[in-house]
Structure formats: C-alpha cells, structure tokens
XYZ file of C-alpha atoms in Angstrom:
313
model
C -27.776 95.165 -74.603
C -29.477 97.038 -71.724
C -32.883 98.701 -72.434
C -35.908 99.862 -70.573
C -38.338 96.877 -69.950
C -41.733 96.703 -71.704
C -44.917 95.026 -70.934
C -43.998 92.273 -73.198
C -40.977 91.373 -71.014
C -42.954 91.107 -67.861
C -43.703 87.374 -67.964
C -39.981 86.391 -68.607
C -38.765 88.731 -65.849
C -41.323 87.173 -63.372
C -40.006 83.670 -64.393
C -36.417 84.791 -63.901
C -37.386 86.042 -60.401
C -39.145 82.904 -59.580
C -36.189 80.687 -60.659
C -33.925 82.813 -58.396
C -36.437 82.541 -55.410
C -36.886 86.347 -55.388
C -40.212 87.859 -54.169
C -42.799 88.631 -56.832
C -45.932 88.882 -54.694
C -46.213 92.710 -54.968
C -45.163 92.940 -58.674
C -48.576 91.963 -60.016
C -49.392 95.771 -60.412
C -46.396 97.380 -62.137
C -47.800 100.785 -62.136
C -45.102 102.286 -59.763
C -42.213 99.990 -60.808
C -39.729 100.790 -63.574
C -37.479 98.092 -64.699
C -34.589 97.291 -67.175
C -33.552 94.227 -68.814
C -30.480 92.793 -70.313
C -30.989 91.135 -73.722
C -28.530 88.733 -75.346
C -29.333 87.527 -79.054
C -32.962 88.256 -78.557
C -33.444 86.666 -75.141
C -33.872 88.432 -71.767
C -31.219 87.290 -69.603
C -31.407 89.765 -66.647
C -33.459 92.479 -65.052
C -33.534 94.927 -62.282
C -36.371 97.051 -60.906
C -36.691 100.535 -59.299
C -39.584 101.741 -57.054
C -39.349 105.616 -56.556
C -40.538 106.743 -53.217
C -40.143 110.531 -53.113
C -36.468 111.322 -53.448
C -35.519 107.825 -52.513
C -35.487 104.638 -54.833
C -35.824 101.260 -53.763
C -33.743 98.759 -55.935
C -35.740 95.750 -56.711
C -34.673 92.201 -57.478
C -31.598 92.346 -59.520
C -31.513 88.946 -61.313
C -29.270 87.462 -64.010
C -29.949 84.066 -65.702
C -27.402 81.347 -64.861
C -25.942 81.210 -68.354
C -25.263 84.939 -68.348
C -23.529 85.225 -65.067
C -19.802 86.491 -64.597
C -20.238 88.513 -67.821
C -20.915 92.017 -66.219
C -24.661 91.850 -66.972
C -25.588 92.681 -63.286
C -23.260 95.720 -63.199
C -24.529 96.946 -66.462
C -28.107 96.788 -65.193
C -27.270 98.604 -62.017
C -25.391 101.352 -64.096
C -28.490 101.928 -66.121
C -30.819 102.149 -63.078
C -28.411 104.440 -61.268
C -28.293 106.856 -64.221
C -32.034 106.898 -64.728
C -32.549 107.316 -60.893
C -30.238 110.474 -61.019
C -32.046 111.790 -64.132
C -35.388 111.859 -62.275
C -34.234 113.495 -59.139
C -33.629 110.686 -56.754
C -31.001 111.304 -54.078
C -30.603 107.876 -52.460
C -31.014 104.213 -53.527
C -31.803 101.610 -50.951
C -31.957 97.825 -51.202
C -32.351 94.607 -49.241
C -30.340 91.604 -50.216
C -29.509 88.139 -48.776
C -26.828 87.071 -51.287
C -25.457 90.105 -53.106
C -23.859 92.202 -50.386
C -20.242 91.984 -51.709
C -21.410 92.842 -55.339
C -23.096 96.020 -54.037
C -20.341 96.928 -51.644
C -17.992 96.949 -54.604
C -20.401 99.445 -56.288
C -20.351 101.904 -53.388
C -23.340 100.773 -51.353
C -22.948 100.746 -47.573
C -24.686 98.428 -45.021
C -27.002 100.200 -42.590
C -29.285 99.115 -39.887
C -32.797 98.268 -41.260
C -34.341 100.674 -38.867
C -32.371 103.501 -40.021
C -33.458 103.282 -43.666
C -35.257 106.422 -45.025
C -38.806 106.427 -43.838
C -39.999 106.767 -47.461
C -39.084 103.193 -48.217
C -40.135 101.571 -44.968
C -43.761 101.422 -46.050
C -42.973 99.190 -49.106
C -44.000 95.582 -49.269
C -40.407 94.634 -49.654
C -39.530 96.154 -46.251
C -42.825 95.296 -44.539
C -43.000 91.633 -45.249
C -41.392 90.176 -48.440
C -37.704 90.372 -47.340
C -36.605 88.501 -44.258
C -34.973 90.339 -41.246
C -31.662 88.419 -42.088
C -31.320 90.508 -45.389
C -28.672 93.266 -45.403
C -30.088 96.706 -45.844
C -27.699 98.763 -48.081
C -27.812 102.528 -49.141
C -26.080 104.676 -51.746
C -26.170 108.426 -52.236
C -26.368 109.970 -55.691
C -24.222 113.189 -55.170
C -24.755 114.256 -58.785
C -28.581 114.914 -58.504
C -28.662 118.552 -58.162
C -27.027 119.214 -61.514
C -29.235 116.590 -63.260
C -32.451 117.870 -61.552
C -32.174 121.248 -63.089
C -32.607 119.719 -66.655
C -36.350 119.534 -65.931
C -36.863 116.496 -68.101
C -40.553 116.627 -66.934
C -41.183 119.278 -69.507
C -41.998 116.419 -71.911
C -45.361 115.092 -70.837
C -47.061 111.859 -72.282
C -50.787 111.163 -72.029
C -51.295 107.533 -71.885
C -54.527 105.304 -72.410
C -55.461 102.077 -73.923
C -56.538 102.959 -77.613
C -54.975 106.407 -78.074
C -58.131 107.610 -79.954
C -60.025 109.730 -77.465
C -58.834 110.741 -73.983
C -55.221 110.879 -74.508
C -55.562 112.735 -77.820
C -57.811 115.247 -76.136
C -55.212 115.635 -73.381
C -52.200 115.977 -75.821
C -53.945 118.564 -78.065
C -55.321 120.578 -75.262
C -52.044 120.549 -73.283
C -50.045 121.800 -76.244
C -52.646 124.512 -76.881
C -52.306 125.882 -73.336
C -48.698 125.220 -72.789
C -46.046 127.923 -72.144
C -42.855 127.735 -73.964
C -40.555 124.770 -73.079
C -43.497 122.344 -72.487
C -44.833 119.818 -74.874
C -47.075 116.769 -74.783
C -47.520 113.737 -76.782
C -49.822 110.790 -76.370
C -49.850 107.012 -76.881
C -51.843 103.893 -76.207
C -50.994 100.525 -74.647
C -53.148 98.908 -77.371
C -53.656 101.540 -79.908
C -56.661 101.522 -82.225
C -54.507 103.036 -85.119
C -57.009 105.859 -85.659
C -58.235 108.948 -83.800
C -61.957 109.095 -83.041
C -63.705 111.467 -85.386
C -65.699 113.044 -82.480
C -62.378 114.019 -80.665
C -61.240 115.701 -83.713
C -64.470 117.482 -84.350
C -64.577 118.642 -80.637
C -61.141 119.928 -80.850
C -61.854 121.812 -84.012
C -64.965 123.497 -82.375
C -62.558 124.542 -79.510
C -60.068 126.061 -81.871
C -57.371 123.519 -80.841
C -54.921 122.339 -83.567
C -54.717 118.512 -84.188
C -51.892 118.502 -86.546
C -49.794 115.512 -85.968
C -52.282 113.728 -83.543
C -52.445 110.101 -84.489
C -53.058 106.813 -82.679
C -49.663 105.038 -81.854
C -48.198 102.543 -79.450
C -46.321 103.501 -76.324
C -43.485 101.419 -77.397
C -42.951 103.859 -80.476
C -42.536 107.256 -78.752
C -40.363 109.933 -80.467
C -39.022 111.141 -77.130
C -38.666 109.807 -73.608
C -41.169 111.791 -71.361
C -40.455 113.057 -67.918
C -44.071 112.773 -66.883
C -46.710 110.074 -67.693
C -50.368 110.990 -67.210
C -52.531 107.899 -67.485
C -56.111 108.831 -68.250
C -57.890 105.442 -68.372
C -60.828 105.151 -65.995
C -60.332 102.407 -63.417
C -64.154 102.212 -63.303
C -64.011 101.137 -66.990
C -62.078 98.032 -66.128
C -59.561 98.748 -68.837
C -56.065 97.271 -69.083
C -53.810 100.153 -69.242
C -50.262 99.499 -67.943
C -48.485 102.581 -66.663
C -45.296 103.569 -68.588
C -42.418 101.493 -67.348
C -39.702 104.155 -67.559
C -38.233 105.945 -64.554
C -40.525 108.943 -64.770
C -42.989 111.071 -62.711
C -46.281 109.259 -63.009
C -49.910 110.334 -62.076
C -53.377 109.042 -62.865
C -55.984 111.559 -64.233
C -58.758 109.016 -64.660
C -61.537 110.009 -67.208
C -64.454 107.887 -68.335
C -63.876 106.682 -72.035
C -66.404 108.644 -74.138
C -65.952 106.029 -77.005
C -68.083 103.689 -74.789
C -71.006 106.305 -74.539
C -74.199 105.176 -75.800
C -77.524 107.084 -76.615
C -78.479 109.777 -79.088
C -75.763 111.672 -80.981
C -76.194 114.588 -78.490
C -75.634 112.359 -75.571
C -72.544 110.842 -77.090
C -71.140 114.316 -77.995
C -71.916 115.297 -74.370
C -69.621 112.449 -73.022
C -66.747 113.663 -75.365
C -67.318 117.201 -74.066
C -67.334 116.030 -70.313
C -63.993 114.179 -70.892
C -62.618 117.228 -72.664
C -63.593 119.740 -69.940
C -62.254 117.466 -67.220
C -58.847 117.169 -68.736
C -58.797 120.812 -69.619
C -59.490 121.877 -66.150
C -56.723 119.586 -64.822
C -54.216 120.901 -67.353
C -55.176 124.492 -66.431
C -54.670 123.542 -62.696
C -51.288 121.845 -63.643
C -50.103 125.106 -65.415
C -51.296 127.205 -62.474
C -48.732 125.299 -60.231
C -45.390 127.255 -59.349
C -43.536 124.946 -61.887
C -40.168 126.959 -61.638
C -40.258 126.352 -57.897
C -41.059 122.669 -58.386
C -38.448 121.924 -60.867
C -35.984 120.753 -58.105
C -38.558 118.978 -56.074
C -39.914 116.084 -58.152
C -41.661 114.509 -55.190
C -43.699 117.587 -54.462
C -44.426 117.970 -58.143
C -45.796 114.340 -58.104
C -47.894 115.045 -55.134
C -49.461 118.110 -56.845
C -50.200 116.182 -59.958
C -51.818 113.403 -57.858
C -53.940 115.987 -56.018
C -55.095 117.510 -59.334
C -56.187 114.040 -60.442
C -58.120 113.404 -57.190
C -59.581 116.927 -56.610
C -60.187 118.553 -60.061
C -63.066 117.138 -62.107
C-alpha cells in the first residue's frame, strides 16, 4: 500500500535512508518536504520525498528495503509522487542519482547536464553539497499540468497548530466567516488537546462568527485533503508543530499562543483578541488577492501568502 507519510513514519524512513547510504543531513526539518511510504503488513518498506521549488519539484531519496525490492514498490512510490506533483501545479521533476539512472530512464526521465538544471532547484542542499558531482542529473516534464491546475485544489485550506484549541480554531472560523463561495477552511493539531479553549469560543461569539463544527482534532484525521496549509504556531514559543506532509502549498502565519498568556482576565482576553485580529487581517489580505488570476500560478500564490505572513500583523 502506498500512502502519504506522517510524522510517525519519520524515524523509520530516516533509518532506511541511512541503511542505503542516502543523505539525510537536510531532512531534520521536514517543513518543506512531502513524502510517501510503501507499507507491507504494517511495516514501512520504502519511501520517496518531494521538495517543491516553485513549479519545479526535486525528487528526494527513493529508497526500498532490501526485502521488498523487485516487487514494483519503487515504481508505485514514484507514480504516487508524480500524480501529487501534477495536482499541485508542478511542471517538471528533477533528481540526482548515483545508482538508479536506468530505473528513472525507463520512467521517462532524461539525463541533462547538472549546470542546465532549473535554477529553482540549484539552491537546494541536495544540489549544493549533499550529492556528489558524479551523480546523474535527470529531468521529466509533466505535460498534464495545465489541465490539473485548473482544479484549484487550494480552495480547501487547513489551519494547523499544536493543540488545535486556540489559534487554528480562530483561523478556521474567521476564514469561513469571510470566505466567498468555493472556499472553505478546516483546522487540526499535531498534538490536539481534544477541546476548544472556551475563550476562543467566547471571542468568536462576540464577533458574530459561527463555531458550529469547530472541534479539536488530529492532523491525521482530516475529512478532506487540503490544497493550502497555514501553520500558525509561533516559532518564538518554541513549539513542536510539524508542517503538514502532503504535497500542498504551505505558508507560515506565526501568532503567539494566547493559551500561554498570564495575568488578569482582561490581560488574557487581550491576548486572544490580538491573536484573532492578526489572523483576521491576514485572512482579509488573502481574500484581497487576485485569486482567480493566481489559480494557475501556484508559486506566485505561495509567495503572496508568505508575504502576508511576514508583513501583515
């Protein structure tokens, strides 16, 4: 079975990569890496990763456990990666390999000079230092991208944080309150508390924003696959909040966690209001974008979302 990887798979995937002598030095922070795993009788026996760089994807570290080789596992993993890459608007896939050139040639990848690789991937750690000059550089175009890009999967948005009790709930409810037809948000947590903070619900009620259906849940139990993931944990709070590992547009809109606020009731309420207003201004800025014009340009949309997170507070 091929499925999207989760945080629980990370250690076994790293172990497979180490055993295959593949680089892992830049994989300690998975925030920009999507990956898929092959599972056999409950055990992970293979994996492949994808780093999106604008409209180009860098294929990372296809690995299959020795006991699962020659059974089509690698081909199935690459099939899943290519399908997902097309769905998010990638136009080309690039990879570096020392041992799998014949495998990828059979799948339509062509060898090119390393210097002629798309500029978008040349800044990656894989190109800069991790893969030796002797590795073959290969590329494949995804000609079906124009048809798939028009689906606009990004109209499903996930607000992700750690506990899914404050910030992500505020983001979900506010987004849906302001959203035009065709857009919808949900929320989840990497370590959900299982309950929504009562101050979040009270604040939303005061603002006239519906909270029906808002509940604290795991990012592994989503009702739909999002096209955009917005992480809202504040890096300054030192939280563990892994980015969603699917092949989606990702951006970070860091907000301080009001659940950590201390002081009087008024001071704590003020922290919740600050978080809400910051998220609301960013959501309003998002809906002010020319979204129809951006539907076929995911890299530009991603850049605009990153700008909103950095500049709107």
